[in-house]
Tab-separated table of C-alpha atoms in Angstrom:
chain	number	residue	atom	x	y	z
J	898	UNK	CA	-55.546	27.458	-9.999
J	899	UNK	CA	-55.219	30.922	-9.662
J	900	UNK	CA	-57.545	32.252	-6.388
J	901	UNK	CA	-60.098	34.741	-6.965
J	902	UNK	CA	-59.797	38.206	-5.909
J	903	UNK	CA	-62.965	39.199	-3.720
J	904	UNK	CA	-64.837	42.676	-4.084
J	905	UNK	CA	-66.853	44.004	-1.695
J	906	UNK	CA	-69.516	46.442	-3.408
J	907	UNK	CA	-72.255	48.797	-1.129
J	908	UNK	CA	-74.652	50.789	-3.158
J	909	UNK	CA	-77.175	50.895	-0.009
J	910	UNK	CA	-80.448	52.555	-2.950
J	911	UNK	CA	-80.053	50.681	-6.428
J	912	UNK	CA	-81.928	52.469	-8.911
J	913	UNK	CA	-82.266	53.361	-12.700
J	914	UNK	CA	-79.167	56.147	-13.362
J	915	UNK	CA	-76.019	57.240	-14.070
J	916	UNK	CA	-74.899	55.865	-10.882
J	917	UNK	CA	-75.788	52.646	-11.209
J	918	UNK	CA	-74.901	52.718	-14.863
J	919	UNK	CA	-71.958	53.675	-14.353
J	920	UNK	CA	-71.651	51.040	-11.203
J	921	UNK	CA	-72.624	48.150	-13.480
J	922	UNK	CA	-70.637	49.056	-16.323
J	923	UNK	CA	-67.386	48.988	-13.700
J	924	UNK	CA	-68.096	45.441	-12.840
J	925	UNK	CA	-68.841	43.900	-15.593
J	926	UNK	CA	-65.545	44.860	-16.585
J	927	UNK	CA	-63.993	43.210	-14.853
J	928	UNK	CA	-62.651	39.627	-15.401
J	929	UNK	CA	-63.674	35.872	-13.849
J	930	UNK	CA	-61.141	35.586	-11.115
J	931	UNK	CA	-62.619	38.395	-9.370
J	932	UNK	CA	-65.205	37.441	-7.068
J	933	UNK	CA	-68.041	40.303	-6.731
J	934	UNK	CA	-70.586	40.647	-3.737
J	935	UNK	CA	-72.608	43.330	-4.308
J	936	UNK	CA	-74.131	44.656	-0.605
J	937	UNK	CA	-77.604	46.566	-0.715
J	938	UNK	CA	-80.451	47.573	1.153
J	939	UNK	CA	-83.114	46.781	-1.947
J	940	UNK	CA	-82.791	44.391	-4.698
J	941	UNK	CA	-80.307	45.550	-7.030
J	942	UNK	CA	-80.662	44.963	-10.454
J	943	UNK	CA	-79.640	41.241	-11.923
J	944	UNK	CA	-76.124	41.412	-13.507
J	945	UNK	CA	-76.259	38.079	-15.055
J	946	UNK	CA	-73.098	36.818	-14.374
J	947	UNK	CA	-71.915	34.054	-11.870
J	948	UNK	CA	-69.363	35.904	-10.368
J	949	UNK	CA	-71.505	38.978	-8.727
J	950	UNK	CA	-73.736	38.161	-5.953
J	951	UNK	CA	-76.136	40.365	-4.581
J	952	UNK	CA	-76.902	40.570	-0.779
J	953	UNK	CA	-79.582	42.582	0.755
J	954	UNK	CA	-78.598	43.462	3.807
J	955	UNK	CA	-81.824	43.695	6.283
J	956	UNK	CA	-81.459	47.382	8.130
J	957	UNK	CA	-83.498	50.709	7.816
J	958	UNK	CA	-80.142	53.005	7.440
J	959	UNK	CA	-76.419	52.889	6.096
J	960	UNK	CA	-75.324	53.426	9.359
J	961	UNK	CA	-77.028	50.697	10.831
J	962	UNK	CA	-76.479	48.333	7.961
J	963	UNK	CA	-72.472	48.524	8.352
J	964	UNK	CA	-72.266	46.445	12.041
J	965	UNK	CA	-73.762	43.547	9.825
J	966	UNK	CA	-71.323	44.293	6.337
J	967	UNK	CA	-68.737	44.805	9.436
J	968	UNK	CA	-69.108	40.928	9.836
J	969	UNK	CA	-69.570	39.662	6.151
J	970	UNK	CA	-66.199	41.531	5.568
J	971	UNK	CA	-64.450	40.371	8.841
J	972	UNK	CA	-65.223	36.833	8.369
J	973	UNK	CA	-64.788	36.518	4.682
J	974	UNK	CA	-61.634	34.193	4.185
J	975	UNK	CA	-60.312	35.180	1.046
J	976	UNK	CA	-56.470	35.917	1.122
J	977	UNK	CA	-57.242	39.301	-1.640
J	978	UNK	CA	-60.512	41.133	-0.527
J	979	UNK	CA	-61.409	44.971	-0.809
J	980	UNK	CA	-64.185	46.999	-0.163
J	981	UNK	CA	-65.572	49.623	-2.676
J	982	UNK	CA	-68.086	52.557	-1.887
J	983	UNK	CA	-70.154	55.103	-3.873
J	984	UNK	CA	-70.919	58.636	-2.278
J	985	UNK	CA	-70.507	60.677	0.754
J	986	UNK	CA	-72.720	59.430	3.402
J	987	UNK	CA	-71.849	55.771	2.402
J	988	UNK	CA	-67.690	56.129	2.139
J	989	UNK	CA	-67.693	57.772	6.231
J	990	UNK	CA	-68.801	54.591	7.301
J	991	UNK	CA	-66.897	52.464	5.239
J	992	UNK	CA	-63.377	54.338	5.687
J	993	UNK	CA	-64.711	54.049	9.781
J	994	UNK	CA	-65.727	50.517	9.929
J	995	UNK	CA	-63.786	48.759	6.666
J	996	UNK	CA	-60.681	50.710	6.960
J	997	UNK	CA	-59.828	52.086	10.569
J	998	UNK	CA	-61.482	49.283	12.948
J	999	UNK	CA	-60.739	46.053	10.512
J	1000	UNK	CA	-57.867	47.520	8.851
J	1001	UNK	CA	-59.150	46.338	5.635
J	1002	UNK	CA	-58.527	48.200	1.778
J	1003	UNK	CA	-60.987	50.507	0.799
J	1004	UNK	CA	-61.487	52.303	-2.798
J	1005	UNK	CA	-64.022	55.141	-1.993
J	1006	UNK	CA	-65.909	57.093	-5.546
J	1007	UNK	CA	-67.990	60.077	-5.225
J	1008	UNK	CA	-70.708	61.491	-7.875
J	1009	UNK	CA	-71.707	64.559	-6.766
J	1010	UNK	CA	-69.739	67.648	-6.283
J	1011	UNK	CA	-69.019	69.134	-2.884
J	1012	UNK	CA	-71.449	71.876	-3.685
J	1013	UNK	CA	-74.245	69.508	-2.406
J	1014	UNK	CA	-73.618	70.257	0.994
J	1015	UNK	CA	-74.726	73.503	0.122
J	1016	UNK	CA	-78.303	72.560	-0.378
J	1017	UNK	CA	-80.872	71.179	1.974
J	1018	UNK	CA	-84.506	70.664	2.750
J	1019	UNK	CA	-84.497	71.817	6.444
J	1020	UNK	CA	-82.618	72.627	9.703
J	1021	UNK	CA	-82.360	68.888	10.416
J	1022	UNK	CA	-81.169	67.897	6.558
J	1023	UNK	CA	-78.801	71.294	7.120
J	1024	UNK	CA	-77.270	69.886	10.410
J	1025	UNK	CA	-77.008	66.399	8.581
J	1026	UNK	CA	-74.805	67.321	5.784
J	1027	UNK	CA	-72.832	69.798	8.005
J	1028	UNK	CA	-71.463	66.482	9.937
J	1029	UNK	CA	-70.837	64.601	6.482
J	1030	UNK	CA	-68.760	67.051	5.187
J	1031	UNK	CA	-67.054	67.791	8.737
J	1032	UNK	CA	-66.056	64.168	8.003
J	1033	UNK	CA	-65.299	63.667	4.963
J	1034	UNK	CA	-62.468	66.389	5.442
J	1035	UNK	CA	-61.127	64.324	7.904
J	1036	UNK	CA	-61.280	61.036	7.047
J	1037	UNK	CA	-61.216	60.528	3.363
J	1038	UNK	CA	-56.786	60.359	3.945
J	1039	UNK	CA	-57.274	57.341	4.999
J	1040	UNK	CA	-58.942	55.424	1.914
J	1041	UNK	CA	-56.510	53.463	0.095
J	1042	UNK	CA	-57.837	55.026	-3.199
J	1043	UNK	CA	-59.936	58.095	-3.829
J	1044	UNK	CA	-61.805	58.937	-6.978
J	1045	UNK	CA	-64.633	60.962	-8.604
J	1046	UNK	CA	-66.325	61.236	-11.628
J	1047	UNK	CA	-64.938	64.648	-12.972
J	1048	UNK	CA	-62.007	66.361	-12.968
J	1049	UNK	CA	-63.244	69.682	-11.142
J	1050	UNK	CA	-64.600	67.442	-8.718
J	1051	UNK	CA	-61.544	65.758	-8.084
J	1052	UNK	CA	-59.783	68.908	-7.797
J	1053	UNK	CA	-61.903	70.394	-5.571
J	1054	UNK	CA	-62.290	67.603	-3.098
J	1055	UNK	CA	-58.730	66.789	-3.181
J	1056	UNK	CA	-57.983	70.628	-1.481
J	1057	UNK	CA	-60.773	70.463	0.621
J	1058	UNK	CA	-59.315	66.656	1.971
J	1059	UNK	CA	-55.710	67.298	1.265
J	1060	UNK	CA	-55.983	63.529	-0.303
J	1061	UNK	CA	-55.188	62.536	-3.908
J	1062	UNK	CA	-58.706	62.096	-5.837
J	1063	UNK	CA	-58.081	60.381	-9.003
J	1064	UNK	CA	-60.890	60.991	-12.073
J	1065	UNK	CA	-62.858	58.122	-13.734
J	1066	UNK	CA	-65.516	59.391	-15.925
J	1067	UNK	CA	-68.516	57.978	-15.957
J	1068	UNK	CA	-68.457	54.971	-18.563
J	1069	UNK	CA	-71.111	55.882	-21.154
J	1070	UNK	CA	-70.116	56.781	-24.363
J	1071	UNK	CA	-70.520	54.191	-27.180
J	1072	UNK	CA	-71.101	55.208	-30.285
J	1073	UNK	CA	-72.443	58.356	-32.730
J	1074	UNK	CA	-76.579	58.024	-33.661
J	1075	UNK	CA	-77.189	60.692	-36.032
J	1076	UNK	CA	-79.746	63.065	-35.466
J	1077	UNK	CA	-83.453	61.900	-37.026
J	1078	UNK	CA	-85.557	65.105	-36.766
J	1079	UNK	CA	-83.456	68.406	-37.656
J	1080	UNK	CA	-85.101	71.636	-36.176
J	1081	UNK	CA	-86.799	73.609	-38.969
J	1082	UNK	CA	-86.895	77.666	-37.721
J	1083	UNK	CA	-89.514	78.880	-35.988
J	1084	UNK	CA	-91.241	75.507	-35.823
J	1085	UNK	CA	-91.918	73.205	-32.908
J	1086	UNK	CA	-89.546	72.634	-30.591
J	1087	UNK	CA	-88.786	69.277	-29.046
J	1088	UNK	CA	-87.593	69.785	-25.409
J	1089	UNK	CA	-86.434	66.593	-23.459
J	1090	UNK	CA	-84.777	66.501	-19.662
J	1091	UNK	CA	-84.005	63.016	-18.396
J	1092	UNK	CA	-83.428	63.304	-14.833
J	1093	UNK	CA	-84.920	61.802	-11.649
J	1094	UNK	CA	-87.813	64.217	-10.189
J	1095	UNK	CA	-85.910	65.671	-7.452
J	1096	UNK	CA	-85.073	69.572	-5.850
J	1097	UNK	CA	-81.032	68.990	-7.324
J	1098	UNK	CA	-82.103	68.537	-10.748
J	1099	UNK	CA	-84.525	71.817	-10.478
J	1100	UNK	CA	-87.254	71.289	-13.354
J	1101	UNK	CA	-89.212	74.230	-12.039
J	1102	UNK	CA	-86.554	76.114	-13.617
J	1103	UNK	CA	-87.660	74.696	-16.932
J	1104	UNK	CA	-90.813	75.185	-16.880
J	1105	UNK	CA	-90.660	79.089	-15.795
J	1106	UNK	CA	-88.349	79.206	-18.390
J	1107	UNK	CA	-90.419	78.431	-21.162
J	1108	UNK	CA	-93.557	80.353	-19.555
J	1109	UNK	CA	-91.326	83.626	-19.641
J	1110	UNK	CA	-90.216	82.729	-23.263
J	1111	UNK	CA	-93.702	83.021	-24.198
J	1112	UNK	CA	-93.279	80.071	-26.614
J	1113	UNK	CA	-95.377	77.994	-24.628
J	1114	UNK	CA	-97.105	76.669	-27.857
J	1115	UNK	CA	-94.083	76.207	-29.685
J	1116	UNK	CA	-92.392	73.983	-27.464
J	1117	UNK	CA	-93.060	70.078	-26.568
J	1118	UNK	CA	-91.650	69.527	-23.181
J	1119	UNK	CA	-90.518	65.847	-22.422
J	1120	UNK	CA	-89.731	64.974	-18.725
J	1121	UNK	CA	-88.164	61.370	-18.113
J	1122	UNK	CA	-87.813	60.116	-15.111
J	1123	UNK	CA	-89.165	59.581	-11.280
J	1124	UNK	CA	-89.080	61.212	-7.037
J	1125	UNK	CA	-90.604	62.655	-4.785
J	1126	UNK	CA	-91.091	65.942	-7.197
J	1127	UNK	CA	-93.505	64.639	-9.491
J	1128	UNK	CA	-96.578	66.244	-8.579
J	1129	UNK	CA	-95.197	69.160	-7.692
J	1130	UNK	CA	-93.676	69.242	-11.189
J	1131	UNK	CA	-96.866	67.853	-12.853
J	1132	UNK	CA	-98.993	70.741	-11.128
J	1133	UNK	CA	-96.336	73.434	-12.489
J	1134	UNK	CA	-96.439	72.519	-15.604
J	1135	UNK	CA	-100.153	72.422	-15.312
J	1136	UNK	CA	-100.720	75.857	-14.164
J	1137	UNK	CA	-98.529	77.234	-16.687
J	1138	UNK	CA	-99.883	75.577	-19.501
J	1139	UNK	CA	-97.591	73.717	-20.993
J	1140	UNK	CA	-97.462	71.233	-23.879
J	1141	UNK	CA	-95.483	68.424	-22.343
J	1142	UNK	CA	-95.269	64.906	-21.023
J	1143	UNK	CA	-93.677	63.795	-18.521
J	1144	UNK	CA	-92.822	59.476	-18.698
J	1145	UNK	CA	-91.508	57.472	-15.576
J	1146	UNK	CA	-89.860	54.381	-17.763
J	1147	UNK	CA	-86.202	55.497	-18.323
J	1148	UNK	CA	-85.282	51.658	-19.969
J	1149	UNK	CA	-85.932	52.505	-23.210
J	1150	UNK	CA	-84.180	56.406	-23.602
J	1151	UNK	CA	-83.361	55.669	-27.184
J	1152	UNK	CA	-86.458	56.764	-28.421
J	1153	UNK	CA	-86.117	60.217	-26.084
J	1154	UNK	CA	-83.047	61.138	-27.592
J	1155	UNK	CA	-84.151	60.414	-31.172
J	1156	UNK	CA	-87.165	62.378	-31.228
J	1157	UNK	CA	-86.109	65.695	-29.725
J	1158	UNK	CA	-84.744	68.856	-30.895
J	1159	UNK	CA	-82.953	70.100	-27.910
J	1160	UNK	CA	-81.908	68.746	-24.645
J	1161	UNK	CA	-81.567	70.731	-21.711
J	1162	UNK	CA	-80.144	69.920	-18.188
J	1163	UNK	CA	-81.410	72.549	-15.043
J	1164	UNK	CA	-79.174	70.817	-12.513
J	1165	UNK	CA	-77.967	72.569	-9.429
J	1166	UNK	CA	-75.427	70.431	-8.512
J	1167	UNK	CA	-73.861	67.322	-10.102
J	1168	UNK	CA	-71.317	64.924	-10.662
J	1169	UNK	CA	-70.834	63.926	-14.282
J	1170	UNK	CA	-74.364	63.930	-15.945
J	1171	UNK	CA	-74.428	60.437	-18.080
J	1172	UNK	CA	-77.719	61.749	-19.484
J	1173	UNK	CA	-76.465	65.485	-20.574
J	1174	UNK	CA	-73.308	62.799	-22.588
J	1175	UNK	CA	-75.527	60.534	-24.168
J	1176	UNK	CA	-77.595	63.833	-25.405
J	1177	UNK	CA	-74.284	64.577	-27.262
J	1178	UNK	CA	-73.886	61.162	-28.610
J	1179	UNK	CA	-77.360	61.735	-30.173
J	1180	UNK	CA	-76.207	65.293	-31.716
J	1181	UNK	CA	-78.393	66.755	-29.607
J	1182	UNK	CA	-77.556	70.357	-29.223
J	1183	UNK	CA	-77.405	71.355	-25.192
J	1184	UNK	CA	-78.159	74.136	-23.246
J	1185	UNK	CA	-77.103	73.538	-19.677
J	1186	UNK	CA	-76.887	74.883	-16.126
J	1187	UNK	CA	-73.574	75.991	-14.599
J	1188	UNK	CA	-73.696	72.674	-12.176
J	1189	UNK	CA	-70.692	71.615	-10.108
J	1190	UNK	CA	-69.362	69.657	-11.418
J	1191	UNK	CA	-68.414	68.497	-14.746
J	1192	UNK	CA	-70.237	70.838	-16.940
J	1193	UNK	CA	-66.915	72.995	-17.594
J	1194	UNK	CA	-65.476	69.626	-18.748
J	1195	UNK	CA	-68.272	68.054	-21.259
J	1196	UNK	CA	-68.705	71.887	-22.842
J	1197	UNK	CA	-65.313	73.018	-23.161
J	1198	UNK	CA	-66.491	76.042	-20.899
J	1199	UNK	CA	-68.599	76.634	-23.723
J	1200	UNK	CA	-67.505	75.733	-26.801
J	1201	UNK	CA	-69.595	72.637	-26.887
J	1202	UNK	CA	-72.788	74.117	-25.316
J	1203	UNK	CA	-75.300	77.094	-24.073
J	1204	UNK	CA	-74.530	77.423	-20.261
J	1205	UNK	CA	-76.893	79.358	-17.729
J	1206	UNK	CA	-76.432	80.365	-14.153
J	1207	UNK	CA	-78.240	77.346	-12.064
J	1208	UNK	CA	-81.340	78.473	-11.260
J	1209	UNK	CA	-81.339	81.498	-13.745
J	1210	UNK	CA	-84.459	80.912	-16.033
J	1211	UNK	CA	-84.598	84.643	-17.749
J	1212	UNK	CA	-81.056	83.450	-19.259
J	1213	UNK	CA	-82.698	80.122	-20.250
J	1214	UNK	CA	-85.685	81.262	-21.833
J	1215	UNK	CA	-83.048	83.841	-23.546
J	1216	UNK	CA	-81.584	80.625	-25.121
J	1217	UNK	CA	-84.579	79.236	-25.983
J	1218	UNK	CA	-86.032	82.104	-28.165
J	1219	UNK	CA	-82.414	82.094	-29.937
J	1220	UNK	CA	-82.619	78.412	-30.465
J	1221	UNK	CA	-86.407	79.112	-32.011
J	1222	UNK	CA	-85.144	81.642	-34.029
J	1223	UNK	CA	-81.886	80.404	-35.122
J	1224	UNK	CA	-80.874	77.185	-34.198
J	1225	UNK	CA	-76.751	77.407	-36.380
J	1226	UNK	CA	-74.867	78.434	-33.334
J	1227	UNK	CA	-76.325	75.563	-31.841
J	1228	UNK	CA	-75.629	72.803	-34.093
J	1229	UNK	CA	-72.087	74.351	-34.071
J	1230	UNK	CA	-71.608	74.307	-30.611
J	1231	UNK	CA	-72.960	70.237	-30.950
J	1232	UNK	CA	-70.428	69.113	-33.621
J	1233	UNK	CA	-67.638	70.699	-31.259
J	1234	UNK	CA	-69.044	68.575	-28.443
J	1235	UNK	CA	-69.695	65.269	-30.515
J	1236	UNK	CA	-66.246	65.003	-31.702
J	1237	UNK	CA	-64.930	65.105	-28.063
J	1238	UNK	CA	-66.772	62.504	-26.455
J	1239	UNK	CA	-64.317	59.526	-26.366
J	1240	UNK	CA	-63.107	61.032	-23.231
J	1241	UNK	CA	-65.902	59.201	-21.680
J	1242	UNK	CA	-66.021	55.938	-23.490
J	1243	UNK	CA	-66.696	52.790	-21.767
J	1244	UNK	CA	-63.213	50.922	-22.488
J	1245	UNK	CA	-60.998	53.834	-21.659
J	1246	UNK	CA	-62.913	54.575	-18.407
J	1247	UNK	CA	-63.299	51.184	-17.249
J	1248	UNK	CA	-59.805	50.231	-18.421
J	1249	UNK	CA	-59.083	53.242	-15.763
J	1250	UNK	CA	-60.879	51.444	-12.886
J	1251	UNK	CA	-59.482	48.100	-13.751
J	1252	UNK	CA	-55.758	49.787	-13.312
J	1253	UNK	CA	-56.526	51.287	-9.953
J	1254	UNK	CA	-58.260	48.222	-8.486
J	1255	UNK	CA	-54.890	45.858	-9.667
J	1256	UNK	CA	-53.094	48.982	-7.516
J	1257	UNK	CA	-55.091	47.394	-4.373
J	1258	UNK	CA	-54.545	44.004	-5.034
């Protein structure tokens, strides 16, 4: 009998995204005689199959939590093991702990572009992400494999680390669903974001966006998601009047995409946006920030979408009266988009994980 090939997973927050979309769609790739423990902090959610386990581990930090995954991993006795990490702050500690003190493989990801270092809350959160990226410059040579979610990303991070970053997309394209409600000129507009309520994703910039456009009664603004920047966003949109709602379920985003006119995606930084993808997938036509990274890649630089300066809402609400007024550029700028989305299909990107894990093993 063949022996099972054990994975180590951390993903120290589970929650409802692209990460852990993209996380779950990875594993359950992935065939019986692999052996899957999925480590966590919270519950993650139920995968359903007998070969992925999850186990909370019982700490207040990542940092903290790694002296106990130190031991799971040390005294697991599987002959083929390896340990695989999403995201900055979690692959330090695993390339310190899994890699350099137990001498064990490691396959690091990453999500978000580097550019996140270049926003913080404060001159604590500043210093914090000053010493992660100190370190990841220094210690991502030593994972066995590297790999992000876009190509820029990979591009950039392999200069800045002088380490080979391979590119996975996230795994998220299925199939074409054709539009249901065409936009008619000059009639109601059918806005929808679906992002989680946080300073990165920058929905303020929406909503000044459509104040300045004066088409505050013309447009039905749809916010999906949840964080810490709901009220904040919820009193903006207030104050400003306008004609919105904003939902916290994001199971059932079928419905989102189906119903709107126009998706748009204020990001300041980024990774891959699964959400700004499936918008395509819907014929949705786009009108997106200049994030880092990934936005070059799913709009051509351009050709497949309206792009903005992050944090520039004159030139959104510029795109916004254009759209109201004549939506053709639009739709053409969708169809070029649509027809190049199988770059990001579930089989060829998970078929791409699959070949670098059987590179570890």
């Amino acid at each position: 009998m063949k022996k099972k090939i054990k994975i180590f997973v951390f993903n120290p927050y589970p929650a409802i995204g692209g990460v852990d979309t993209s996380l779950k769609r990875f594993l359950l790739s992935l065939g019986k005689n692999y052996e899957i423990e999925y480590l966590s902090l919270r519950k993650a959610e139920n995968f359903k199959r007998s070969n992925i386990k999850n186990t909370i581990i019982n700490s207040k930090s990542t940092l903290i939590s790694f002296f106990k995954i130190y031991k799971i991993y040390k005294n697991s006795t599987h002959d083929k093991k390896f340990f695989f990490s999403i995201q900055y702050f979690v692959n330090i500690w695993s390339i310190i702990f899994i890699k350099l003190i137990l001498r064990g493989k490691l396959f690091i990801y990453d999500v978000n572009h580097l550019d996140e270092f270049n926003h913080f809350d404060n001159s604590l959160d500043y210093i914090k992400k000053k010493i992660i990226k100190f370190l990841v410059k220094y210690l991502y040579k030593y994972a066995d494999i590297a790999a992000s979610n876009s190509k820029e990303l990979s591009s950039d991070l392999s200069k800045y680390t002088n380490k080979k970053i391979n590119t996975i997309y996230n795994p998220c394209f299925k199939k074409i669903i054709k539009r249901r409600n065409p936009y008619k000129i000059k009639g109601q507009i059918k806005v929808l974001n679906i992002s989680r309520f946080e300073k990165q994703k920058d929905h303020l910039t929406i909503i000044k966006a459509i104040k300045h456009s004066k088409l505050e009664k013309k447009i039905e603004l749809t916010l999906v998601g949840y964080g810490s920047e709901y009220k904040k966003i919820r009193n903006e949109i207030n104050k400003n009047r306008i004609k919105s709602k904003i939902l916290t379920n994001k199971k059932e985003l079928d419905k989102f995409y189906k119903n709107s006119n126009l998706y748009v995606c204020s990001s300041l930084y980024e990774g891959l946006p699964t959400t700004v993808i499936e918008a395509a997938s819907y014929c949705l036509p786009i009108i997106s920030s200049n994030f880092k990274s990934g936005s070059k890649e799913i709009f051509y630089n351009g050709k497949g979408g309206y792009i903005f300066k992050a944090g520039d809402y004159k030139s959104l609400s510029e795109y916004l009266i254009r759209f109201y007024n004549n939506p053709k550029s639009f739709y053409r700028k969708e169809r070029f988009c649509r027809k190049n989305l199988h770059r990001f299909s579930i089989k060829r990107n998970t078929n791409l994980f699959l070949n670098l894990i059987k590179k570890l093993v």
